[in-house]
Coordinates of C-alpha atoms in Angstrom, one line a residue:
M1 CA -0.3 -29.9 16.8
D2 CA -2.5 -33.0 16.9
P3 CA -2.4 -34.7 13.4
E4 CA -6.0 -35.9 13.8
A5 CA -7.4 -32.4 14.5
R6 CA -9.5 -31.0 11.8
A7 CA -7.8 -28.4 9.5
S8 CA -9.3 -24.9 9.1
H9 CA -9.4 -22.7 6.0
Q10 CA -6.5 -20.8 7.5
D11 CA -4.5 -23.9 7.9
R12 CA -5.1 -24.8 4.3
E13 CA -4.2 -21.3 3.1
T14 CA -0.9 -21.4 5.1
T15 CA 0.1 -24.7 3.6
V16 CA -0.7 -23.5 0.0
L17 CA 1.5 -20.4 0.6
R18 CA 4.3 -22.6 1.8
L19 CA 4.0 -24.9 -1.3
Q20 CA 4.0 -21.8 -3.5
R21 CA 7.2 -20.6 -1.9
A22 CA 8.8 -24.0 -2.3
Y23 CA 7.9 -23.9 -6.0
T24 CA 9.4 -20.4 -6.3
D25 CA 12.6 -21.6 -4.6
G26 CA 12.8 -24.4 -7.1
R27 CA 12.1 -27.2 -4.7
L28 CA 8.9 -28.4 -6.4
T29 CA 8.1 -28.8 -10.1
S30 CA 4.9 -27.2 -11.4
D31 CA 3.2 -30.6 -11.5
E32 CA 4.2 -31.4 -7.9
M33 CA 3.0 -28.0 -6.7
E34 CA -0.3 -28.3 -8.5
S35 CA -0.9 -31.8 -7.1
R36 CA 0.0 -30.8 -3.6
V37 CA -2.0 -27.6 -3.7
E38 CA -5.1 -29.5 -4.8
R39 CA -4.6 -32.0 -1.9
A40 CA -4.0 -29.1 0.5
L41 CA -7.3 -27.4 -0.5
T42 CA -9.2 -30.7 0.2
A43 CA -7.3 -31.7 3.3
V44 CA -9.4 -32.7 6.3
S45 CA -6.8 -32.9 9.1
H46 CA -3.5 -31.3 10.2
G47 CA -1.9 -34.7 9.5
D48 CA -3.1 -34.5 5.8
L49 CA -1.4 -31.0 5.5
A50 CA 1.8 -32.1 7.3
T51 CA 2.5 -34.8 4.8
L52 CA 2.4 -32.2 1.9
T53 CA 5.3 -30.2 3.4
A54 CA 7.2 -32.9 5.3
D55 CA 10.0 -33.1 2.7
L56 CA 10.4 -29.3 2.5
P57 CA 13.0 -27.6 4.7
E58 CA 12.0 -24.6 6.6
R59 CA 13.3 -21.4 5.2
S60 CA 15.9 -19.6 7.3
D61 CA 13.6 -16.5 7.5
E62 CA 10.7 -18.6 8.9
V63 CA 12.1 -19.1 12.4
V64 CA 13.9 -16.3 14.2
T65 CA 15.0 -16.3 17.9
L66 CA 15.7 -13.1 19.8
T67 CA 17.3 -13.4 23.3
S68 CA 17.8 -10.8 26.0
T69 CA 18.9 -11.1 29.6
A70 CA 17.9 -7.7 30.9
G71 CA 17.6 -5.5 27.8
K72 CA 14.5 -4.5 25.8
I73 CA 13.3 -6.3 22.7
V74 CA 11.2 -3.7 20.8
R75 CA 9.9 -4.1 17.2
T76 CA 7.8 -1.2 15.8
G77 CA 7.3 0.5 12.5
R78 CA 8.3 -1.4 9.3
W79 CA 9.9 -4.7 10.1
R80 CA 9.7 -8.2 8.6
V81 CA 7.9 -10.7 10.8
P82 CA 9.0 -14.4 10.4
R83 CA 6.6 -17.3 10.5
V84 CA 7.8 -18.1 14.0
L85 CA 9.3 -15.5 16.3
R86 CA 10.8 -17.0 19.4
I87 CA 11.6 -14.6 22.2
E88 CA 13.7 -15.7 25.2
S89 CA 14.0 -13.0 27.9
E90 CA 15.0 -13.1 31.6
F91 CA 14.0 -9.6 32.8
G92 CA 13.1 -7.8 29.6
D93 CA 9.6 -6.5 28.5
P94 CA 9.2 -7.4 24.8
R95 CA 7.1 -4.9 22.8
L96 CA 5.9 -6.2 19.4
D97 CA 3.9 -3.8 17.2
L98 CA 2.7 -5.6 14.1
T99 CA 0.5 -2.7 12.8
E100 CA 3.0 -1.6 10.2
A101 CA 5.1 -4.8 9.9
E102 CA 5.6 -6.7 6.7
I103 CA 4.0 -10.1 7.3
D104 CA 4.3 -12.7 4.5
H105 CA 2.2 -15.4 6.3
L106 CA -1.5 -15.5 7.1
E107 CA -0.6 -17.3 10.4
I108 CA 2.4 -16.6 12.6
T109 CA 3.6 -17.9 15.9
L110 CA 5.0 -15.8 18.7
D111 CA 6.8 -18.2 21.1
L112 CA 7.5 -16.3 24.3
H113 CA 9.7 -17.6 27.1
L114 CA 9.7 -14.9 29.7
T115 CA 11.0 -15.4 33.3
Y116 CA 10.2 -12.0 34.9
G117 CA 9.2 -9.8 31.9
S118 CA 5.9 -8.9 30.4
A119 CA 5.1 -8.7 26.7
R120 CA 2.8 -6.3 24.8
I121 CA 1.6 -7.4 21.4
T122 CA -0.2 -4.8 19.2
L123 CA -2.0 -6.3 16.2
P124 CA -3.2 -4.6 12.9
P125 CA -7.0 -4.1 12.6
G126 CA -8.9 -7.3 11.9
A127 CA -6.2 -9.6 13.0
S128 CA -6.9 -12.3 15.6
A129 CA -4.8 -14.1 18.2
D130 CA -5.0 -17.4 20.0
A131 CA -3.1 -17.5 23.3
D132 CA -4.3 -20.9 24.5
G133 CA -0.8 -22.3 24.0
T134 CA 0.7 -20.1 26.7
N135 CA 1.7 -21.7 30.0
C136 CA 1.6 -19.3 32.9
E137 CA 3.1 -20.1 36.3
W138 CA 2.5 -16.8 38.1
G139 CA 1.8 -14.6 35.1
S140 CA -1.3 -13.9 33.1
V141 CA -2.5 -13.4 29.5
S142 CA -5.1 -10.9 28.5
S143 CA -6.4 -10.5 25.0
E144 CA -8.6 -7.8 23.7
V145 CA -8.8 -9.2 20.1
P146 CA -10.9 -12.1 18.7
G147 CA -9.4 -15.6 19.3
V148 CA -10.7 -17.3 16.2
A149 CA -8.9 -17.1 12.8
R150 CA -10.8 -15.4 10.0
P151 CA -10.1 -16.4 6.4
G152 CA -7.7 -14.0 4.6
L153 CA -6.7 -12.1 7.8
L154 CA -3.7 -12.4 10.0
H155 CA -3.9 -14.9 12.8
V156 CA -1.3 -14.9 15.6
R157 CA -0.7 -18.0 17.8
V158 CA 1.0 -17.0 21.1
T159 CA 2.7 -19.9 22.8
G160 CA 5.5 -20.4 25.4
K161 CA 6.0 -20.1 29.1
L162 CA 5.6 -17.1 31.5
G163 CA 7.2 -17.2 34.9
F164 CA 6.1 -14.0 36.7
G165 CA 5.2 -11.8 33.8
K166 CA 2.1 -11.2 31.7
V167 CA 1.1 -10.9 28.1
R168 CA -1.3 -8.3 26.7
I169 CA -2.6 -8.6 23.2
R170 CA -4.5 -5.7 21.8
Y171 CA -5.2 -3.4 18.8
R172 CA -3.5 0.0 18.7
S173 CA -5.6 2.5 20.6
T174 CA -7.4 5.3 18.8
G175 CA -5.8 8.0 20.9
K176 CA -9.1 8.9 22.5
R177 CA -9.0 8.4 26.2
R178 CA -12.0 8.1 28.4
W179 CA -11.6 10.0 31.7
F180 CA -13.7 9.0 34.6
G181 CA -15.4 11.7 36.5
R182 CA -15.9 14.1 33.7

């Protein structure tokens, strides 16, 4: 991310949550946390926010990588979503349903590296997704959800590289189908 780019409310909230976790883990004193939280809430750029967490290690549960050559990667129901979920698949079709998932972060990243597979991402109501960080060779990305983060609601950044597959981002359907010709 460009350090000069202006930070959003969502970016500030994500940094504050990370600082609070570092305090809970015993990595920051209460004075350090209060000082950094105050600076995070008034940060102007991504660079300002990055300096506040530069000396903090990423928690092991914040980045998870799932790999598959030809098998399916499916996550539905209650499951814990890390801050960054990296999926590397040759021929699989990942299915990620976040509607009932436990998500500790207001912003998460789904980093998809699909050679021939297609991914379907289902978001909870009100969530948003930005797929501008996805590089498509012969694939495509379609999103039926808002692309701009809203304060206090989940925002998903979809990044990565698609060879011949596609990514579809949507909300869960209501079950009502519209039949043409009736």
